[in-house]
Tab-separated table of C-alpha atoms in Angstrom:
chain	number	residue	atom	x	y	z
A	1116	UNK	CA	155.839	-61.001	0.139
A	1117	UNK	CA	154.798	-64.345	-1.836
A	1118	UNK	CA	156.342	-67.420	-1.159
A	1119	UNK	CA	157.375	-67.986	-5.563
A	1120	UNK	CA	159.717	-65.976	-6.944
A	1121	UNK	CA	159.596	-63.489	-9.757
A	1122	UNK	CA	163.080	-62.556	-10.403
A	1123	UNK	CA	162.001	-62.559	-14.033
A	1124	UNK	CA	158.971	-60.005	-13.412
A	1125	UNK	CA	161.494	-57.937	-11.181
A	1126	UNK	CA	164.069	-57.669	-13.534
A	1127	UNK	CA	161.676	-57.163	-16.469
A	1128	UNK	CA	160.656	-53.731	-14.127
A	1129	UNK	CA	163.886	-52.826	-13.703
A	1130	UNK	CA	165.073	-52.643	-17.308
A	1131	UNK	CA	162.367	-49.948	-17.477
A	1132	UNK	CA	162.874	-48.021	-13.869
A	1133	UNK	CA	165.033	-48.467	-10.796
A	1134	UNK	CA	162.401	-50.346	-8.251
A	1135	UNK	CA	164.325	-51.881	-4.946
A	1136	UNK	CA	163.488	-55.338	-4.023
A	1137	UNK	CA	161.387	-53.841	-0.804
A	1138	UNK	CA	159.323	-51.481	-3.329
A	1139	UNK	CA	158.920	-54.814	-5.693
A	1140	UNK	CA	157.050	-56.757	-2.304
A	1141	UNK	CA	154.844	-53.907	-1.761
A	1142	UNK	CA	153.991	-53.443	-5.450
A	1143	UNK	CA	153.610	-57.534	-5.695
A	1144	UNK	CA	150.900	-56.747	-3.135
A	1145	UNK	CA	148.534	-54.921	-5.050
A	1146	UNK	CA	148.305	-58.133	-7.746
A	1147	UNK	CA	146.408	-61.374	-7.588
A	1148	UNK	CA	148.234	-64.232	-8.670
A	1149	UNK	CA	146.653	-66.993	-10.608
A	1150	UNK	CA	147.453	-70.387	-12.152
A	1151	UNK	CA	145.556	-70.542	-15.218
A	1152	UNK	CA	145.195	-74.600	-17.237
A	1153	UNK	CA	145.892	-74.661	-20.642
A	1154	UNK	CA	142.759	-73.327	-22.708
A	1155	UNK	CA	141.276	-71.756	-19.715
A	1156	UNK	CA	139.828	-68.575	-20.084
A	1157	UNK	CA	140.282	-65.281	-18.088
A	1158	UNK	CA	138.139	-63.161	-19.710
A	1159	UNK	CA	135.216	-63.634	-21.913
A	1160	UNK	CA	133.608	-61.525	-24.533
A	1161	UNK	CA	130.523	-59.742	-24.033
A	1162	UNK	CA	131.464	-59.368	-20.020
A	1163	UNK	CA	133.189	-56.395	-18.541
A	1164	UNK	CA	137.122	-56.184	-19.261
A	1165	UNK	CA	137.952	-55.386	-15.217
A	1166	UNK	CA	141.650	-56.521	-15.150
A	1167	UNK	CA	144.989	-56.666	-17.195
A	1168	UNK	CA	147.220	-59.761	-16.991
A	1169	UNK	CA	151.058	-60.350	-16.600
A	1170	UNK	CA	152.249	-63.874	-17.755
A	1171	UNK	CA	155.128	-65.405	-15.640
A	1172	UNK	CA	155.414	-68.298	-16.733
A	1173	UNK	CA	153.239	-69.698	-20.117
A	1174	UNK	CA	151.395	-68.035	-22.664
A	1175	UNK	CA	148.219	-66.355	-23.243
A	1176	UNK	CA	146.240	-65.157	-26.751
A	1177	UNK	CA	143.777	-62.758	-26.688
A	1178	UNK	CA	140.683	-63.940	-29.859
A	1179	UNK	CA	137.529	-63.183	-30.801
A	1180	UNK	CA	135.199	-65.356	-32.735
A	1181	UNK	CA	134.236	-64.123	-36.507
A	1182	UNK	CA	131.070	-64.298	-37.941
A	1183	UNK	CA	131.828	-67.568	-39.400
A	1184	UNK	CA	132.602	-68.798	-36.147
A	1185	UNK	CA	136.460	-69.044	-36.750
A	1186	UNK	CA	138.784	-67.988	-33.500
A	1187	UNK	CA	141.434	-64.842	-34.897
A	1188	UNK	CA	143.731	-64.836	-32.793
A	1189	UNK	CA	144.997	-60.417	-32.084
A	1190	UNK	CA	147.618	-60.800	-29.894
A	1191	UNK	CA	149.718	-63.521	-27.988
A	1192	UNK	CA	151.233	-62.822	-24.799
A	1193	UNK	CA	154.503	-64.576	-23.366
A	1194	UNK	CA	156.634	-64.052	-20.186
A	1195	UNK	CA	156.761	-60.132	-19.248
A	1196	UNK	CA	154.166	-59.416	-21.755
A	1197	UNK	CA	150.971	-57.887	-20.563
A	1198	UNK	CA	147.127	-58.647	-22.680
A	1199	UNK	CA	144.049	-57.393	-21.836
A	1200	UNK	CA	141.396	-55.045	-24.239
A	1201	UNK	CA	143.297	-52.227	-22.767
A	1202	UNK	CA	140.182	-50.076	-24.808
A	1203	UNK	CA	137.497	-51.573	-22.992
A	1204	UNK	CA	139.717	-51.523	-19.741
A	1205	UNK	CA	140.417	-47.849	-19.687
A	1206	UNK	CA	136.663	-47.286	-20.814
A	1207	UNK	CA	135.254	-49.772	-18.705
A	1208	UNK	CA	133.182	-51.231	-21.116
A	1209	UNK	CA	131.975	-54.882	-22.038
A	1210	UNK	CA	135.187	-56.544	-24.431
A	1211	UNK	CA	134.354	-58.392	-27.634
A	1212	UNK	CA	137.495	-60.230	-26.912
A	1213	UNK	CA	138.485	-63.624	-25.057
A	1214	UNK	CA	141.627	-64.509	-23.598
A	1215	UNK	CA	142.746	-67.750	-23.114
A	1216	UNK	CA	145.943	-69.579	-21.807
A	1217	UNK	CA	147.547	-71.403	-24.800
A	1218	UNK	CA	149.496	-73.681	-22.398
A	1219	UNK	CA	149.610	-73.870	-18.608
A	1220	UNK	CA	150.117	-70.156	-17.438
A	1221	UNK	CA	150.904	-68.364	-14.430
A	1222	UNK	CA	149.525	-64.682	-14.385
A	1223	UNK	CA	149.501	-61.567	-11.901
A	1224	UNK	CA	146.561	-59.511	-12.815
A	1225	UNK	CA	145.013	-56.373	-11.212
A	1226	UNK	CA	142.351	-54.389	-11.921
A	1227	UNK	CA	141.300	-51.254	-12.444
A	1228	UNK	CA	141.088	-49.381	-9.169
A	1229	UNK	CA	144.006	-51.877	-7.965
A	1230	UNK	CA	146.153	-50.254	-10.204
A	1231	UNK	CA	145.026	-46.620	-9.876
A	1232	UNK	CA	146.681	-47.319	-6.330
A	1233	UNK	CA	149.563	-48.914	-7.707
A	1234	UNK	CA	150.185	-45.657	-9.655
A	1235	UNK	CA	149.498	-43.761	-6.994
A	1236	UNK	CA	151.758	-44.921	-4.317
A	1237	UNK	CA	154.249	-45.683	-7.239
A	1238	UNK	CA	154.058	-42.836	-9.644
A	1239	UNK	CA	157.464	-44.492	-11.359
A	1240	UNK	CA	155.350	-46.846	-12.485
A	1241	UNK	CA	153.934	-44.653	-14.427
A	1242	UNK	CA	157.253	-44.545	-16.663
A	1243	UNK	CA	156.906	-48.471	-16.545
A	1244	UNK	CA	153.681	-48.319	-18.481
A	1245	UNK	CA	153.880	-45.859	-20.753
A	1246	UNK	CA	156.871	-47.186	-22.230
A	1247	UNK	CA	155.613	-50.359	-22.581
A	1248	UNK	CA	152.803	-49.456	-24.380
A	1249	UNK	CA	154.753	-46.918	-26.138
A	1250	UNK	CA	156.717	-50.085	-27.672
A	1251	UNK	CA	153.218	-52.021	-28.273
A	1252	UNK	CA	151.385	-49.491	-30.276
A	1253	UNK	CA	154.847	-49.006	-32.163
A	1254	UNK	CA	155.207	-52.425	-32.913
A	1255	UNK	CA	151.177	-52.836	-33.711
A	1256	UNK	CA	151.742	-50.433	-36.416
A	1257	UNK	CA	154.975	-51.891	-37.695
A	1258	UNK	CA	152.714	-55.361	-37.621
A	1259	UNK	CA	149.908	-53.703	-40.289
A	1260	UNK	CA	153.204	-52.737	-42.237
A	1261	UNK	CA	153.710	-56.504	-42.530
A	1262	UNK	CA	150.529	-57.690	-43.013
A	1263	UNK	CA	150.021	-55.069	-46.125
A	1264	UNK	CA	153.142	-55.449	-47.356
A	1265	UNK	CA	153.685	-58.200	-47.427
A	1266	UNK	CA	152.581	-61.854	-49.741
A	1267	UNK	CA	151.025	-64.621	-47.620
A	1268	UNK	CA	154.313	-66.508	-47.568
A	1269	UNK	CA	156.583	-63.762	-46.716
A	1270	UNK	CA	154.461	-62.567	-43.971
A	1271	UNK	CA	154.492	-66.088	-42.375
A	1272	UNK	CA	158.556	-66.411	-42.797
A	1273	UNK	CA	159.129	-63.313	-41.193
A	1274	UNK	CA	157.277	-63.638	-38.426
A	1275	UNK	CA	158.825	-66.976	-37.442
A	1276	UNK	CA	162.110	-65.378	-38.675
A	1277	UNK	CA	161.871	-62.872	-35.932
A	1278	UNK	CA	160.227	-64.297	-33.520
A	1279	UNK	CA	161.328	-67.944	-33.364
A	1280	UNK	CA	160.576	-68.559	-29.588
A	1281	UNK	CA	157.054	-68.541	-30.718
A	1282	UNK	CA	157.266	-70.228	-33.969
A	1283	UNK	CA	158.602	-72.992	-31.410
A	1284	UNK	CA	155.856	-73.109	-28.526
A	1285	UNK	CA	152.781	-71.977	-30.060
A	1286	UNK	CA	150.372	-74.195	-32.026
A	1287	UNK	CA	150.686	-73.760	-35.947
A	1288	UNK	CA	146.892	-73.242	-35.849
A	1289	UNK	CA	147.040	-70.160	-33.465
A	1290	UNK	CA	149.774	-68.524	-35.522
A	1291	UNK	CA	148.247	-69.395	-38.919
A	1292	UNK	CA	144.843	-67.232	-37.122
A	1293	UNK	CA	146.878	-63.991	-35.509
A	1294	UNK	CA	148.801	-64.308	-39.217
A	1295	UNK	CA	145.667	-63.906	-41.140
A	1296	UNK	CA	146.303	-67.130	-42.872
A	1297	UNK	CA	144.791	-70.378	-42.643
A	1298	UNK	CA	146.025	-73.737	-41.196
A	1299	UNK	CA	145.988	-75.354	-44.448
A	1300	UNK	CA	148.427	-72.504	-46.073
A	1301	UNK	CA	150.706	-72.838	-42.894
A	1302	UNK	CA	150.893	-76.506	-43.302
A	1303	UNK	CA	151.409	-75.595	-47.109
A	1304	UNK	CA	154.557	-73.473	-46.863
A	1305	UNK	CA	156.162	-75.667	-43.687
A	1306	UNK	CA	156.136	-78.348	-46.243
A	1307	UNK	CA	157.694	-76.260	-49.068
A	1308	UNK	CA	160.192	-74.990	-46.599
A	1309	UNK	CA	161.342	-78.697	-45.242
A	1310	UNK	CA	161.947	-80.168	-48.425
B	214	UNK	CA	154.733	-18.394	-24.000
B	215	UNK	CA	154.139	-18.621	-27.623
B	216	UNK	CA	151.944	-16.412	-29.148
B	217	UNK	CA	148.995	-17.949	-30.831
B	218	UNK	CA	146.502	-19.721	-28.268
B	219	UNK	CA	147.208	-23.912	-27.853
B	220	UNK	CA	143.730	-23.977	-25.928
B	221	UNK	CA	142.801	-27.348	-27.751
B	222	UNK	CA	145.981	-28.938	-26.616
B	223	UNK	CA	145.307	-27.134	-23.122
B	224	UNK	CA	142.191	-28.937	-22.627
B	225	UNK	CA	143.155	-32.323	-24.272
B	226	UNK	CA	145.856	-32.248	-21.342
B	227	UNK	CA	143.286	-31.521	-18.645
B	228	UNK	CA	141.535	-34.163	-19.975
B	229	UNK	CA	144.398	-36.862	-18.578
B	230	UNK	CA	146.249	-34.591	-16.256
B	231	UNK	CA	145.266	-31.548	-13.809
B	232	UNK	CA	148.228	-28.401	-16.021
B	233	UNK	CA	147.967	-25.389	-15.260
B	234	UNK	CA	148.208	-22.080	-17.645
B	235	UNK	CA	151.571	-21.723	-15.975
B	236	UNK	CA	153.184	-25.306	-16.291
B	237	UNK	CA	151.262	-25.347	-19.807
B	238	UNK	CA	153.497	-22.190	-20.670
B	239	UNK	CA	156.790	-24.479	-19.527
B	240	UNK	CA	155.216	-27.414	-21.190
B	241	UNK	CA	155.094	-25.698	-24.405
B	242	UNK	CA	158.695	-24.144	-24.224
B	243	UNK	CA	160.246	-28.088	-24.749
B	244	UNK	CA	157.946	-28.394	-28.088
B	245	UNK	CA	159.138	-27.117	-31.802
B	246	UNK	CA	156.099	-25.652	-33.463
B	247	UNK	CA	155.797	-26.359	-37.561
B	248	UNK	CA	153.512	-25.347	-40.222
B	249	UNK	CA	153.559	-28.242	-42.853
B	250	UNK	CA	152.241	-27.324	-46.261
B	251	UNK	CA	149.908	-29.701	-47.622
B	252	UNK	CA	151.711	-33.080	-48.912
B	253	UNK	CA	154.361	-31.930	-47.046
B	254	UNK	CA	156.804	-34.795	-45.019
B	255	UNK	CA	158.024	-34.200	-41.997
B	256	UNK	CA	159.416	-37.704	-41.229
B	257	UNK	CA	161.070	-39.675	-44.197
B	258	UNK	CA	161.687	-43.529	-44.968
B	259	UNK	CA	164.769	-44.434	-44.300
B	260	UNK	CA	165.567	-41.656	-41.729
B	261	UNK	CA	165.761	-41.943	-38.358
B	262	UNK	CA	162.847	-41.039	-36.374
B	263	UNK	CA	163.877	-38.443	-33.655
B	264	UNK	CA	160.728	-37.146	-32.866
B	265	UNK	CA	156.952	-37.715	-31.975
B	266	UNK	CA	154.322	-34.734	-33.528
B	267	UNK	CA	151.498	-34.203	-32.126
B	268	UNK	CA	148.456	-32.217	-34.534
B	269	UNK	CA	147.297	-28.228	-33.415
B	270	UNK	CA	145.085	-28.291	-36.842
B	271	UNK	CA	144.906	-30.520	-39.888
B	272	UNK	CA	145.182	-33.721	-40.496
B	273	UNK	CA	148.716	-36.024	-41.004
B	274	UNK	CA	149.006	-39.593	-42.124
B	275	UNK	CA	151.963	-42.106	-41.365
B	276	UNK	CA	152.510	-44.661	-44.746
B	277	UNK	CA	155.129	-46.956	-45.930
B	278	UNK	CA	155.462	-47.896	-50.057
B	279	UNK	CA	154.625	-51.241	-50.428
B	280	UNK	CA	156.776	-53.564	-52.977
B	281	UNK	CA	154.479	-52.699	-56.044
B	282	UNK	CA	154.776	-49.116	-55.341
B	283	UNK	CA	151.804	-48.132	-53.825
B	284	UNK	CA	150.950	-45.952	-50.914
B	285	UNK	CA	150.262	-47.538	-47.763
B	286	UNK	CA	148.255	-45.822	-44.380
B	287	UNK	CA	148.676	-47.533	-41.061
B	288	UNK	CA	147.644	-44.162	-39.433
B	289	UNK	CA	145.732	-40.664	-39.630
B	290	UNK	CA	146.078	-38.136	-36.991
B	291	UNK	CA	143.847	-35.354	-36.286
B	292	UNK	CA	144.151	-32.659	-33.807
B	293	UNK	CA	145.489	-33.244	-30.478
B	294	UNK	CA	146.678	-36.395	-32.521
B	295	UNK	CA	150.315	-38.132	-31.655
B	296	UNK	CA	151.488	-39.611	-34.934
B	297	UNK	CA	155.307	-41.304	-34.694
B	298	UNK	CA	157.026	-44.641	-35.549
B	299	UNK	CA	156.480	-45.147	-31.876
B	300	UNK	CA	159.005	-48.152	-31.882
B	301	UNK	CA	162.027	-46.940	-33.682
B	302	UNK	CA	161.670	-43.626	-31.741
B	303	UNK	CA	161.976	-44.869	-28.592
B	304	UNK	CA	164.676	-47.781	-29.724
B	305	UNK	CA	166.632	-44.558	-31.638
B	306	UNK	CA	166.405	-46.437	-35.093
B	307	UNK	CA	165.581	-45.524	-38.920
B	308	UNK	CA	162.259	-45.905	-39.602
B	309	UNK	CA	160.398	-47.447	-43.071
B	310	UNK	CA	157.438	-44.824	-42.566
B	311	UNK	CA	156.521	-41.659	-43.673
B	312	UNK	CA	154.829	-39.050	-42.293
B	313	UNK	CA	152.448	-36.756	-44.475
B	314	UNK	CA	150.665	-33.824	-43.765
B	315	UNK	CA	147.057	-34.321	-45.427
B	316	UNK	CA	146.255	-30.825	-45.345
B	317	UNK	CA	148.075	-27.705	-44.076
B	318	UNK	CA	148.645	-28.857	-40.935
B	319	UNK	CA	149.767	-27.494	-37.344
B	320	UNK	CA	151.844	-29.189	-35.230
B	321	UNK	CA	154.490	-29.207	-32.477
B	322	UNK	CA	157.038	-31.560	-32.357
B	323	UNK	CA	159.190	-33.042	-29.562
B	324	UNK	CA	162.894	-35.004	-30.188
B	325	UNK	CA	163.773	-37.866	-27.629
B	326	UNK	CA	165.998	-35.912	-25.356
B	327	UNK	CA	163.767	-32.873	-25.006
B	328	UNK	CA	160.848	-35.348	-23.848
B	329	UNK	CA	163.142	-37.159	-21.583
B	330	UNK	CA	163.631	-33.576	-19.796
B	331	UNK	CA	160.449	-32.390	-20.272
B	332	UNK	CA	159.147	-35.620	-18.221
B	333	UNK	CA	161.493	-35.238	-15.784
B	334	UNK	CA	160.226	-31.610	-14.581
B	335	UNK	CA	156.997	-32.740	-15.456
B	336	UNK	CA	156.496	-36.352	-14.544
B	337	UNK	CA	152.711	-36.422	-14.196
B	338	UNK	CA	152.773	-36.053	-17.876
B	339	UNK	CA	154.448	-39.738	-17.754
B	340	UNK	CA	150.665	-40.409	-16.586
B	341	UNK	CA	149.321	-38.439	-19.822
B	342	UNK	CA	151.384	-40.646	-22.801
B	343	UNK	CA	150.905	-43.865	-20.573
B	344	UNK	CA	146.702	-43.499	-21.319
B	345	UNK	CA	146.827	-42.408	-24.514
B	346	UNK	CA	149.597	-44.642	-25.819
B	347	UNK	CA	147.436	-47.570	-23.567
B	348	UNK	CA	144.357	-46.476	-25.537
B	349	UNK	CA	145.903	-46.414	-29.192
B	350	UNK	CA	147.309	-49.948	-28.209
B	351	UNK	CA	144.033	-50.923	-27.608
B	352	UNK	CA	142.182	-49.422	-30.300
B	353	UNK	CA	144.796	-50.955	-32.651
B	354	UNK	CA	143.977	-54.265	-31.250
B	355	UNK	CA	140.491	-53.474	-31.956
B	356	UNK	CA	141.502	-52.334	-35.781
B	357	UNK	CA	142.905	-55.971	-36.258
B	358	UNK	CA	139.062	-56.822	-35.009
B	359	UNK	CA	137.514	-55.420	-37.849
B	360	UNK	CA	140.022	-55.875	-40.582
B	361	UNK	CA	139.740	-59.478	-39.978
B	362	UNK	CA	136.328	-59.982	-38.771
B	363	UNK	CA	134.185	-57.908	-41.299
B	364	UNK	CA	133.919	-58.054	-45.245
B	365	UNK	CA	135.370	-55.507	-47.329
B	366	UNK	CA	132.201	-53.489	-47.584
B	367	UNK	CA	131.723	-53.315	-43.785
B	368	UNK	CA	135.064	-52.678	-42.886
B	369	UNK	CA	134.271	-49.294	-45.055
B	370	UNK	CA	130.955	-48.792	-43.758
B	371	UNK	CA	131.767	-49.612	-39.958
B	372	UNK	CA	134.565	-46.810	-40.255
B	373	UNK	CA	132.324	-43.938	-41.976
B	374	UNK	CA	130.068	-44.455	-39.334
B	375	UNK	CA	132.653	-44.403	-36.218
B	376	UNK	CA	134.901	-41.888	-37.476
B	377	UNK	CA	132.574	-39.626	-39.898
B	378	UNK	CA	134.893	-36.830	-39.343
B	379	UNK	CA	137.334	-38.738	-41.084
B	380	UNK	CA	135.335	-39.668	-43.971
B	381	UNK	CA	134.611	-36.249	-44.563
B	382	UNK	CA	138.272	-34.527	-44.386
B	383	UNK	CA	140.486	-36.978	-45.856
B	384	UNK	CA	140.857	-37.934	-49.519
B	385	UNK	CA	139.216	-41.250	-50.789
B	386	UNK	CA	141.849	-42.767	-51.697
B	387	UNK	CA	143.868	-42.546	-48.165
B	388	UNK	CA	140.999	-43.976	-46.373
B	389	UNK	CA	141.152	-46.713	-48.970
B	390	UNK	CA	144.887	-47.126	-48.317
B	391	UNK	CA	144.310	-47.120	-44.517
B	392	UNK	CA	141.624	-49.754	-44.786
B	393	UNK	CA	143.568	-52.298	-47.226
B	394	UNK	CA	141.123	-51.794	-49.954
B	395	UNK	CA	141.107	-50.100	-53.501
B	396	UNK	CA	140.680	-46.590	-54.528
B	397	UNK	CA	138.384	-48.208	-56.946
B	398	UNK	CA	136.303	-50.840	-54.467
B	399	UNK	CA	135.801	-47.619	-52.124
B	400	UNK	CA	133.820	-45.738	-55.255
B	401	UNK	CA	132.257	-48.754	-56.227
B	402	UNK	CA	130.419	-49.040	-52.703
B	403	UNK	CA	129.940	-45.078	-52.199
B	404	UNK	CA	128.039	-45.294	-55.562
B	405	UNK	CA	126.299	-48.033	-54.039
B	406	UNK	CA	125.217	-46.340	-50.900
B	407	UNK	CA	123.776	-43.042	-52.747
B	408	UNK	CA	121.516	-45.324	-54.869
């Protein structure tokens, strides 16, 4: 069993399925923790996607660079949330993606055949995960919703609407990129909304 | 066991998870099989979403109506398909999608409760929705990708090429919706490409 504590992590699990604190050490096992500076990178595009992350503490985005050489930003990870290309992971293929940490980050991360006997001496956590990413892909496709429905302005207002903990923590210029908008407009509409 | 042969659905199983013809006959039993006439809906806005379909044959799309009125895809489904609103199923809530079958379509359909039992005589299927729902997370990731990293005309042309199936079957003007461009862009660059 590690030294830290991760009473957040363990509680996270159990929300999903019942998993005693003796089951939690052995399953803690099977992960490799890591302490991650802010804007250090844990996977890189055009390299193998071997692992998926956990963030304790911190938080992570997951980017790749357009043709014009601008960051977009797909997906931001906080506390409990997992990232990886979960494509190129179950294919084990070479990701176009990067993730980075956005501030310091602490992350548990295991990879492919790491997990395989996770699941295998766990099979609840098999429940774990497919909920979880049951709730991801949901909420991916309620995200398109928003961006097509939605105007520029409305899109940005409702996502720091609902969720504020980012709006808080993140830099404008990493929201204005997972958005779809650009720092300028961002800057554009806080203004509007302050005065 | 019903009568007319699932062997598609057989296989697509065996493809995650080692069934056999007899659990596959159990399997089946928990399922509610539909024939949807072309245009037909099977889940409406506004609703609640009780169940998750999965496509035998044909072809079913999941939109929402944007605030001008107009038609919008976030995603087709094919055979051996899952289409839902993935989130409000599992949180038991109304839904702003609608689900459309593109053709006459096959499917069988599962409500909440009757997958919650059906996993619990059958939990290695847990192991079956936890890859695909991790691969549809990650191909959605990889659909923000492209919508934000290509120009209009790729987008079009990088999605005829991976999914030509697609591009053959389903109306114009849905792929058009799906890929946030206009029925009348998407002629524009067909004409284009045949010249």
């Amino acid at each position: 069993m590690k030294k830290i504590p991760y009473n957040s992590f363990f509680d996270h699990l159990n929300q999903y399925v019942p998993v005693s604190k003796k089951e939690f050490g052995d399953i803690l096992s099977y992960f490799d923790e890591r302490f991650l500076d802010k804007k250090e990178i844990v996977m890189h595009a055009g390299g193998p996607c071997t692992h998926i992350h956990l963030v304790l503490n911190g938080c992570m985005h997951m980017y790749f660079i357009n043709e014009k050489g601008v960051e977009r930003t797909v997906q931001f990870a906080l506390e409990n949330w997992w990232l990886s290309d979960f494509l190129a992971f179950q294919n084990k293929s070479n990701t176009d993606f990067n993730i980075q940490a956005v501030e310091n980050t602490r992350i548990l991360s295991i990879s492919y055949e790491k997990q395989e006997q996770l699941l295998h001496e766990f099979p609840i956590l098999e429940r774990y995960f497919r909920t979880i990413y049951q709730i991801a892909y949901g909420a991916s496709l309620n995200k398109v919703k928003h961006m097509f429905g939605l105007s520029k302005e409305e899109i940005y207002l409702h996502f720091t609407e609902h969720f504020p903990e980012f709006a808080q923590r993140v830099p404008q210029y990493l929201i204005a990129s997972f958005l779809g908008l650009t720092p300028e407009y961002v800057s554009e509409i806080r203004a509007k909304k302050r005065s």
